[in-house]
Coordinates of C-alpha atoms in Angstrom, one line a residue:
T1 CA -2.1 -30.3 -8.6
G2 CA -4.9 -27.8 -8.6
P3 CA -8.1 -27.5 -10.7
A4 CA -8.0 -26.8 -14.4
P5 CA -8.0 -23.1 -15.2
G6 CA -11.5 -21.6 -15.0
Q7 CA -13.0 -24.4 -12.9
S8 CA -12.5 -22.9 -9.5
Q9 CA -15.3 -20.3 -9.7
A10 CA -17.9 -22.9 -10.7
M11 CA -16.8 -25.4 -8.0
L12 CA -16.7 -22.7 -5.4
T13 CA -20.2 -21.5 -6.3
A14 CA -21.6 -24.9 -6.2
C15 CA -20.1 -25.8 -2.9
I16 CA -20.9 -22.5 -1.2
A17 CA -24.5 -23.3 -2.0
S18 CA -24.1 -26.8 -0.6
V19 CA -23.0 -25.5 2.8
G20 CA -25.8 -23.0 3.0
A21 CA -24.0 -19.7 2.4
A22 CA -26.3 -16.7 2.0
Y23 CA -24.8 -15.5 -1.3
L24 CA -22.7 -16.5 -4.2
P25 CA -19.2 -15.1 -4.6
S26 CA -20.4 -13.2 -7.7
Q27 CA -23.3 -11.5 -5.8
R28 CA -23.3 -8.7 -3.3
P29 CA -25.1 -9.5 -0.1
A30 CA -28.0 -7.3 1.0
P31 CA -27.6 -5.3 4.2
G32 CA -27.9 -7.6 7.2
A33 CA -27.6 -10.8 5.2
P34 CA -25.4 -13.5 6.7
L35 CA -21.9 -13.2 5.4
C36 CA -19.8 -16.0 3.8
G37 CA -17.4 -15.8 6.6
S38 CA -14.5 -18.0 7.8
A39 CA -16.2 -21.2 8.7
R40 CA -18.5 -21.4 5.6
G41 CA -15.7 -20.2 3.4
R42 CA -13.4 -22.9 4.5
A43 CA -16.0 -25.5 4.1
A44 CA -16.8 -24.3 0.6
V45 CA -13.2 -24.3 -0.5
R46 CA -12.5 -27.8 0.9
C47 CA -15.6 -29.0 -0.9
A48 CA -14.6 -27.3 -4.1
E49 CA -11.1 -28.8 -4.0
A50 CA -12.2 -32.3 -3.2
G51 CA -10.5 -34.8 -5.5
T52 CA -8.0 -32.2 -6.8
L53 CA -6.3 -30.9 -3.6
T54 CA -6.1 -32.3 -0.2
Q55 CA -7.7 -30.3 2.6
S56 CA -4.3 -29.5 4.1
A57 CA -3.1 -28.1 0.7
V58 CA -5.8 -25.4 0.7
D59 CA -5.1 -22.6 3.2
D60 CA -8.2 -22.0 5.4
W61 CA -7.8 -18.3 5.7
L62 CA -7.2 -17.8 1.9
G63 CA -10.2 -20.0 1.1
S64 CA -12.5 -17.9 3.3
A65 CA -11.0 -14.7 1.9
V66 CA -11.9 -15.8 -1.7
A67 CA -15.4 -16.9 -0.5
A68 CA -16.1 -13.5 1.1
R69 CA -15.4 -11.5 -2.1
G70 CA -18.0 -9.1 -3.4
S71 CA -19.7 -8.6 -6.8
V72 CA -17.9 -7.8 -10.0
A73 CA -18.7 -4.4 -11.6
S74 CA -17.5 -5.4 -15.1
G75 CA -17.8 -8.6 -17.0
L76 CA -14.3 -8.0 -18.4
L77 CA -12.9 -9.2 -15.0
D78 CA -14.5 -12.6 -15.0
E79 CA -11.6 -14.4 -16.6
V80 CA -9.1 -12.4 -14.5
R81 CA -10.8 -13.4 -11.3
S82 CA -11.1 -17.0 -12.3
E83 CA -7.4 -17.4 -13.2
A84 CA -6.3 -15.7 -10.0
T85 CA -8.6 -17.8 -7.9
D86 CA -6.8 -20.9 -9.1
V87 CA -3.5 -19.3 -8.0
V88 CA -4.9 -18.3 -4.5
L89 CA -6.3 -21.7 -3.8
A90 CA -2.9 -23.3 -4.5
A91 CA -1.0 -20.7 -2.5
R92 CA -0.1 -20.5 1.2
R93 CA -0.6 -17.6 3.4
P94 CA 2.4 -15.3 4.1
G95 CA 3.9 -15.9 7.5
R96 CA 6.9 -15.3 9.8
K97 CA 8.7 -18.4 8.4
Q98 CA 9.0 -16.6 5.1
E99 CA 11.9 -14.2 4.8
A100 CA 9.8 -11.4 3.2
W101 CA 7.3 -11.5 6.2
R102 CA 9.7 -12.5 9.0
R103 CA 9.3 -9.1 10.8
T104 CA 5.6 -8.6 10.1
D105 CA 3.1 -10.1 12.5
L106 CA -0.1 -10.8 10.6
S107 CA -1.9 -12.6 13.4
L108 CA -4.4 -9.6 13.7
L109 CA -5.5 -10.3 10.1
Y110 CA -5.5 -14.1 10.3
G111 CA -7.5 -14.1 13.6
A112 CA -10.4 -12.1 12.0
T113 CA -13.3 -13.2 9.9
L114 CA -13.6 -11.3 6.6
G115 CA -17.0 -9.9 5.6
A116 CA -18.6 -7.6 3.1
P117 CA -18.2 -3.8 3.5
S118 CA -21.3 -1.6 4.0
G119 CA -20.3 1.0 1.5
R120 CA -21.5 3.8 3.8
V121 CA -18.9 6.5 3.5
G122 CA -20.7 9.1 5.7
E123 CA -18.2 11.6 7.2
L124 CA -15.4 10.3 4.9
V125 CA -16.7 12.4 2.1
A126 CA -16.5 15.6 4.2
G127 CA -13.1 14.7 5.6
Y128 CA -11.3 13.5 2.4
V129 CA -13.2 14.8 -0.5
E130 CA -14.9 18.1 0.3
E131 CA -12.1 19.4 2.6
E132 CA -9.5 18.9 -0.1
E133 CA -11.5 20.7 -2.7
E134 CA -12.0 23.7 -0.3
A135 CA -8.3 23.9 0.3
A136 CA -7.3 23.7 -3.4
A137 CA -7.2 26.9 -5.4
A138 CA -9.0 25.2 -8.2
A139 CA -11.0 22.0 -8.6
R140 CA -8.7 19.1 -9.5
P141 CA -9.8 16.0 -11.3
R142 CA -11.0 13.5 -8.7
L143 CA -11.4 9.8 -9.0
V144 CA -13.1 8.1 -6.0
F145 CA -13.5 4.4 -5.3
V146 CA -15.4 3.1 -2.4
D147 CA -14.5 -0.4 -1.2
G148 CA -12.8 -1.0 -4.5
V149 CA -15.8 0.0 -6.6
Y150 CA -16.0 3.2 -8.7
S151 CA -18.2 5.9 -7.3
A152 CA -19.7 8.1 -10.1
D153 CA -21.4 10.4 -7.6
L154 CA -18.2 11.3 -5.8
S155 CA -15.9 11.4 -8.8
D156 CA -15.3 14.4 -11.1
T157 CA -12.8 14.1 -13.9
S158 CA -14.4 16.7 -16.2
S159 CA -11.4 18.9 -16.1
L160 CA -9.1 16.3 -17.6
G161 CA -8.0 17.2 -21.1
G162 CA -5.7 16.2 -23.9
G163 CA -7.3 12.8 -24.3
A164 CA -6.4 11.7 -20.8
Y165 CA -8.7 9.2 -19.0
A166 CA -9.3 8.4 -15.4
G167 CA -12.2 6.1 -14.5
P168 CA -13.4 2.5 -14.2
L169 CA -12.3 -0.4 -16.4
E170 CA -15.6 -0.6 -18.3
Q171 CA -15.0 2.8 -19.9
V172 CA -11.3 2.7 -20.5
P173 CA -10.2 3.8 -24.1
P174 CA -10.1 0.9 -26.6
E175 CA -6.5 1.6 -27.5
V176 CA -5.3 0.6 -24.1
R177 CA -8.1 -1.8 -22.9
E178 CA -6.4 -5.0 -24.1
A179 CA -3.1 -3.9 -22.6
V180 CA -4.7 -3.3 -19.3
L181 CA -6.5 -6.6 -19.3
E182 CA -3.3 -8.4 -20.2
S183 CA -1.4 -6.7 -17.4
L184 CA -4.2 -7.8 -14.9
R185 CA -3.5 -11.4 -15.8
E186 CA 0.1 -11.1 -14.6
I187 CA 0.5 -11.9 -11.0
P188 CA 3.6 -10.4 -9.4
E189 CA 6.5 -12.6 -8.1
R190 CA 5.0 -15.8 -9.4
E191 CA 8.5 -17.3 -9.9
A192 CA 10.4 -15.1 -7.5
D193 CA 13.3 -16.3 -5.3
P194 CA 11.9 -16.7 -1.8
R195 CA 15.1 -15.4 -0.3
T196 CA 14.9 -12.0 -2.0
E197 CA 11.2 -11.6 -2.9
L198 CA 9.2 -8.6 -1.6
G199 CA 6.2 -10.8 -0.6
C200 CA 3.7 -9.5 -3.1
H201 CA 2.6 -12.7 -4.7
T202 CA -0.2 -14.1 -2.4
F203 CA -1.9 -10.9 -1.5
A204 CA -1.7 -9.6 -5.1
A205 CA -3.3 -12.9 -6.3
L206 CA -6.0 -12.5 -3.7
N207 CA -6.6 -8.9 -4.9
Q208 CA -7.2 -10.1 -8.5
A209 CA -9.3 -13.1 -7.4
A210 CA -11.6 -10.7 -5.5
L211 CA -11.5 -7.8 -8.0
S212 CA -14.7 -5.7 -8.2
D213 CA -13.4 -3.0 -10.4
V214 CA -10.2 -1.3 -11.6
A215 CA -9.1 2.3 -11.3
C216 CA -7.7 3.0 -14.7
V217 CA -5.5 6.1 -15.5
Y218 CA -4.2 6.7 -19.0
V219 CA -2.3 9.8 -20.2
P220 CA -1.5 9.8 -24.0
S221 CA 2.0 10.5 -25.3
G222 CA 3.1 14.1 -25.0
V223 CA 0.2 15.1 -22.7
A224 CA 0.7 16.7 -19.3
V225 CA -1.8 16.4 -16.4
D226 CA -1.1 18.6 -13.4
T227 CA -2.7 16.8 -10.4
L228 CA -5.1 13.9 -10.3
R229 CA -6.6 12.8 -7.0
L230 CA -7.3 9.1 -6.6
I231 CA -9.2 8.6 -3.3
L232 CA -9.7 5.0 -2.1
L233 CA -12.2 4.8 0.7
S234 CA -12.9 1.7 2.9
T235 CA -16.0 1.1 5.1
P236 CA -16.7 -1.4 7.9
S237 CA -19.2 -4.2 7.8
Y238 CA -22.9 -3.7 8.1
P239 CA -23.8 -2.7 11.7
D240 CA -26.3 -5.5 12.1
S241 CA -24.0 -8.2 10.8
G242 CA -21.7 -8.4 13.8
A243 CA -20.2 -11.7 15.0
E244 CA -21.7 -13.7 17.8
A245 CA -20.4 -13.4 21.3
G246 CA -17.0 -15.1 21.6
A247 CA -16.4 -15.2 17.8
S248 CA -13.4 -13.8 16.1
P249 CA -13.6 -10.1 15.2
Q250 CA -14.8 -9.2 11.7
L251 CA -13.0 -7.1 9.1
A252 CA -14.7 -5.8 6.0
A253 CA -12.6 -6.7 3.0
S254 CA -12.0 -4.6 0.0
H255 CA -9.5 -5.0 -2.9
P256 CA -8.8 -1.7 -4.7
N257 CA -6.7 -2.0 -7.9
L258 CA -5.0 0.7 -9.9
S259 CA -3.7 0.4 -13.4
L260 CA -1.8 3.5 -14.6
W261 CA -0.3 4.1 -18.1
L262 CA 1.8 7.0 -19.2
G263 CA 2.6 7.4 -22.9
D264 CA 6.0 8.5 -24.2
G265 CA 6.8 12.0 -23.0
A266 CA 3.6 12.2 -20.9
S267 CA 3.7 13.6 -17.4
L268 CA 1.3 13.3 -14.4
S269 CA 1.2 14.3 -10.7
L270 CA -0.8 11.6 -8.9
L271 CA -2.2 12.0 -5.3
Q272 CA -3.2 8.6 -4.2
Q273 CA -5.0 8.6 -0.8
Y274 CA -6.2 5.7 1.3
A275 CA -8.7 6.4 4.1
G276 CA -11.6 4.7 5.9
R277 CA -13.5 4.3 9.1
G278 CA -14.0 1.4 11.4
A279 CA -12.4 -2.0 11.2
Y280 CA -11.5 -3.4 7.7
F281 CA -8.9 -5.1 5.6
C282 CA -7.8 -3.1 2.6
N283 CA -5.7 -5.2 0.1
G284 CA -4.5 -3.0 -2.7
L285 CA -2.5 -3.5 -5.9
S286 CA -1.1 -0.6 -8.0
R287 CA 0.6 -1.0 -11.4
L288 CA 2.4 2.0 -12.8
R289 CA 3.9 1.9 -16.4
L290 CA 5.9 4.8 -17.7
G291 CA 6.7 5.1 -21.3
E292 CA 9.9 6.6 -22.7
N293 CA 10.8 10.1 -21.2
A294 CA 7.5 10.0 -19.2
S295 CA 7.4 11.6 -15.8
L296 CA 5.3 10.6 -12.8
T297 CA 5.2 12.4 -9.4
H298 CA 3.4 10.0 -7.0
A299 CA 2.2 11.1 -3.6
Y300 CA 1.0 8.0 -1.7
L301 CA -0.9 8.7 1.5
Q302 CA -1.9 5.9 3.8
E303 CA -4.2 7.4 6.4
Q304 CA -6.3 4.4 7.3
S305 CA -8.4 4.2 10.5
D306 CA -7.0 3.0 13.7
G307 CA -8.7 -0.4 13.3
A308 CA -7.6 -1.1 9.8
V309 CA -5.3 -3.6 8.2
H310 CA -3.6 -2.3 5.1
V311 CA -1.6 -4.3 2.6
D312 CA -0.6 -2.8 -0.8
S313 CA 1.9 -3.5 -3.5
V314 CA 3.0 -0.7 -5.8
L315 CA 4.8 -1.9 -8.9
A316 CA 6.4 0.7 -11.2
T317 CA 8.1 -0.1 -14.5
L318 CA 10.2 2.7 -16.3
A319 CA 11.2 2.8 -19.9
A320 CA 14.2 4.7 -21.3
G321 CA 14.5 8.3 -20.0
A322 CA 11.5 8.0 -17.7
R323 CA 11.4 9.5 -14.2
Y324 CA 9.5 8.4 -11.1
D325 CA 9.3 10.5 -8.0
A326 CA 7.5 8.9 -5.1
N327 CA 6.6 10.1 -1.6
I328 CA 5.2 7.3 0.5
V329 CA 3.5 8.4 3.7
Q330 CA 2.3 6.0 6.3
S331 CA 0.5 7.3 9.4
G332 CA -2.7 5.3 9.8
G333 CA -3.8 1.8 10.3
R334 CA -3.3 -0.8 13.1
L335 CA -1.2 -2.9 10.7
S336 CA 0.2 -1.5 7.5
R337 CA 2.5 -3.2 4.9
V338 CA 3.5 -1.5 1.6
N339 CA 5.6 -3.3 -1.0
L340 CA 7.3 -1.0 -3.4
A341 CA 9.0 -2.5 -6.5
V342 CA 10.6 -0.3 -9.1
R343 CA 12.2 -1.7 -12.3
L344 CA 14.4 0.6 -14.4
E345 CA 14.1 -1.1 -17.7
G346 CA 15.4 1.6 -20.1
R347 CA 18.6 3.6 -20.2
H348 CA 18.8 6.9 -18.3
S349 CA 15.6 6.2 -16.3
H350 CA 15.6 7.6 -12.8
A351 CA 13.7 6.8 -9.5
S352 CA 13.6 9.0 -6.5
L353 CA 11.8 7.4 -3.5
N354 CA 11.1 9.2 -0.3
G355 CA 9.1 7.9 2.6
I356 CA 7.9 8.7 6.1
A357 CA 6.3 6.4 8.7
L358 CA 4.8 7.9 11.9
G359 CA 3.9 5.2 14.4
S360 CA 2.2 5.5 17.8
E361 CA 0.6 3.3 20.4
S362 CA 0.7 -0.3 19.1
Q363 CA 0.9 0.4 15.3
L364 CA 3.0 -1.7 13.0
L365 CA 4.1 0.1 9.9
D366 CA 6.2 -1.8 7.3
L367 CA 7.8 -0.7 4.0
H368 CA 9.6 -3.3 1.9
S369 CA 11.1 -1.8 -1.3
A370 CA 13.2 -3.2 -4.2
V371 CA 14.8 -1.1 -6.9
R372 CA 16.1 -3.2 -9.8
H373 CA 18.5 -1.6 -12.3
V374 CA 17.7 -3.8 -15.3
S375 CA 19.4 -1.5 -17.8
P376 CA 22.7 0.4 -17.6
D377 CA 23.1 4.1 -17.2
C378 CA 20.2 4.3 -14.6
S379 CA 20.1 6.1 -11.2
S380 CA 18.0 5.8 -8.1
E381 CA 17.9 7.5 -4.7
Q382 CA 15.9 6.6 -1.6
E383 CA 15.4 8.2 1.8
Q384 CA 13.2 6.7 4.4
R385 CA 12.3 8.6 7.6
N386 CA 10.7 6.9 10.6
A387 CA 9.4 8.3 13.9
L388 CA 8.0 6.1 16.7
A389 CA 6.5 6.5 20.1
G390 CA 4.5 4.3 22.5
R391 CA 4.8 0.6 21.6
A392 CA 4.9 1.2 17.9
R393 CA 7.0 -0.8 15.5
V394 CA 8.4 0.2 12.1
V395 CA 10.0 -2.1 9.6
F396 CA 12.1 -1.0 6.7
R397 CA 13.7 -3.4 4.3
G398 CA 15.1 -1.8 1.2
A399 CA 16.9 -3.6 -1.6
V400 CA 18.9 -2.3 -4.5
Q401 CA 19.6 -4.9 -7.2
V402 CA 22.2 -4.3 -9.9
P403 CA 22.5 -7.4 -12.2
H404 CA 25.2 -8.3 -14.7
G405 CA 25.5 -5.8 -17.5
S406 CA 23.9 -2.8 -15.7
D407 CA 27.1 -0.7 -15.8
N408 CA 27.3 3.0 -14.9
T409 CA 24.6 2.6 -12.2
T410 CA 24.2 5.2 -9.4
A411 CA 22.1 4.2 -6.4
N412 CA 22.0 5.8 -3.0
Q413 CA 19.8 4.7 0.0
L414 CA 19.4 6.1 3.5
C415 CA 17.1 5.3 6.4
R416 CA 16.8 7.7 9.4
S417 CA 14.7 6.8 12.4
L418 CA 13.7 8.6 15.6
L419 CA 12.9 6.5 18.6
L420 CA 10.8 8.6 21.0
S421 CA 9.8 5.8 23.4
D422 CA 11.7 3.1 25.3
S423 CA 9.1 0.6 24.1
A424 CA 9.2 1.5 20.4
R425 CA 11.1 -0.7 18.0
V426 CA 12.5 -0.2 14.5
D427 CA 13.8 -3.0 12.3
I428 CA 16.1 -1.7 9.4
S429 CA 17.6 -3.9 6.7
P430 CA 19.2 -2.0 3.8
N431 CA 20.5 -4.4 1.1
L432 CA 22.8 -3.9 -1.9
E433 CA 23.1 -6.7 -4.4
I434 CA 25.7 -5.7 -7.0
L435 CA 26.8 -8.2 -9.7
T436 CA 28.6 -5.9 -12.1
D437 CA 31.4 -3.3 -12.1
D438 CA 31.5 0.4 -12.7
V439 CA 28.8 1.4 -10.2
V440 CA 28.4 4.0 -7.5
C441 CA 26.2 2.6 -4.7
T442 CA 25.8 3.6 -1.1
H443 CA 23.5 2.8 1.8
G444 CA 23.2 3.7 5.4
A445 CA 21.0 3.9 8.5
T446 CA 20.7 5.9 11.7
V447 CA 18.7 5.4 14.8
A448 CA 18.5 8.2 17.5
D449 CA 16.3 10.5 19.5
L450 CA 16.0 14.2 18.6
D451 CA 19.3 16.1 18.7
D452 CA 19.8 17.7 22.1
E453 CA 21.8 20.5 20.6
M454 CA 18.9 21.4 18.3
V455 CA 16.5 21.3 21.3
F456 CA 18.8 23.5 23.4
Y457 CA 19.1 26.0 20.5
L458 CA 15.4 26.5 20.5
Q459 CA 15.3 26.6 24.3
A460 CA 17.8 29.4 24.3
R461 CA 15.4 31.4 22.3
G462 CA 12.5 31.1 24.8
L463 CA 10.8 27.8 24.0
G464 CA 10.2 25.1 26.5
R465 CA 11.8 21.8 26.0
A466 CA 8.4 20.1 25.1
E467 CA 7.6 22.9 22.6
A468 CA 11.1 22.7 21.1
R469 CA 10.6 18.9 20.5
V470 CA 7.2 19.5 18.9
L471 CA 8.6 22.2 16.6
L472 CA 11.5 20.1 15.5
L473 CA 9.5 16.9 14.8
E474 CA 6.7 18.8 13.0
G475 CA 9.2 20.5 10.8
W476 CA 11.0 17.2 10.1
A477 CA 7.7 15.8 8.8
R478 CA 6.7 18.9 6.9
S479 CA 10.0 18.9 5.0
L480 CA 8.9 15.7 3.2
M481 CA 5.2 16.7 3.0
G482 CA 6.2 19.8 1.0
E483 CA 6.3 17.5 -2.1
V484 CA 2.7 16.3 -1.4
P485 CA 0.1 18.4 -3.2
S486 CA -2.4 18.3 -0.3
E487 CA -2.4 21.0 2.4
A488 CA -5.1 19.1 4.4
A489 CA -3.0 15.9 4.5
T490 CA 0.1 17.9 5.4
R491 CA -1.7 19.3 8.4
R492 CA -2.9 15.9 9.5
V493 CA 0.6 14.4 9.2
A494 CA 2.2 17.4 11.0
A495 CA -0.4 17.0 13.8
K496 CA 0.5 13.3 14.3
A497 CA 4.2 14.2 14.3
A498 CA 3.6 16.8 17.0
G499 CA 1.7 14.2 19.0
L500 CA 4.7 11.8 18.9
A501 CA 6.9 14.6 20.1
R502 CA 4.7 15.3 23.1
E503 CA 4.7 11.6 24.0
G504 CA 8.5 11.7 23.9
A505 CA 8.6 14.8 26.0
A506 CA 6.4 13.1 28.6
R507 CA 8.8 10.1 28.7
E508 CA 11.7 12.5 29.5
V509 CA 9.7 14.0 32.4
R510 CA 9.1 10.5 33.8
K511 CA 12.8 9.7 33.5
Q512 CA 13.8 12.9 35.4
A513 CA 11.3 12.1 38.1
M514 CA 12.7 8.6 38.5
S515 CA 16.3 9.8 38.6
S516 CA 15.5 12.2 41.5
I517 CA 14.3 9.3 43.7

């Protein structure tokens, strides 16, 4: 058994002090200050749990992750953090022995020491804030969070109208504040079946235990908002707080959190962008709630730095007649895992899920999705595209669940993958769980290289083989990015796709050289 609710924070604070940590979990360290890293974090948690949990019952890495959390921007989150801390300290870290994480190697994350981010955005502002504004025909409302904390200087939501709100938790409208706080206390998959769960629980609990702020978006009933940009930036640790020689690498940890509510008949186009620089661990959690006949177009762009570890859970709940159109793009990060859970809780609700993952070098990009048709007369469609080169690995596990009573369900799922390297690997696992009659459900998967006939067609019109491959793969990526309201992001994704094609073309040249020997 664990500590009584609300006791973990006090015990953790007292014991961190007893082992000589430089700051309390509720205080932000000054630049250059020693961080509450792995060793001290583990000692603090073991001390805090003495008499209530055995040392082996508290996971070392999770304990250090809780101890390394930053300050809280709003006192409204104190209770949420305390309750989630109890859950984290009683949990175990996700690993390869669990079905949801069997194909995802997290050793890069667990081998690192977590520290505090510096908050120095630098060139990120020019690359992801100013560049987008210059490309847009008109200024869009913009909400920026740096390391999970609201940035008033970089945000501009003055063009929002109709009573819509986008900002930090502290200023959320009173009519939805209690509902938002209540939803934050709910930890996903707390009682989930380990055989079919997405794997959200532990990292979502850690997100809430380490919350600094919450990005809140609220659109009242009947109000339409064209495009809202939510930019979530991550920064590395302080330059002068590096680990000693021979110590484990350090990742700055941040825990961005999004709570989005659409009233009945409301509509919104959301552009959610993740970006950063340096080495860091970004552990996100997004909750999307759509009222009756509401409509959400969601462009999710994961463009993290090469040294980043990205974990995020996107949880969408749809009422009757609601529509959710998502475009999930993963192109950055050393290790990226996105959990996408959609619940169709009202009749005639619909979800359209499209995704693309572009992996190169030694990247690992993972998408686990689950669409649950809770109510009858609902429909869903999903298409996932993957392109890999180098030693990259992509994992896709998509589940469609149709329980008893969900008659007249239509669900289609397709995964298409392009392997452009002999060393690349893709793991695909489409799943249908149908427990009722009167349904139309399909799923399929393909794995191949670029079509030689298409390449030859372009060669016959004067292009070289390498140029033809670049054009095909770039167009393949742009066809999905056409639904993303960001020309700058489209250019970046197209450029990465073109790079993958060139790497694949180089492989063909090497093969031809070997065959001539």
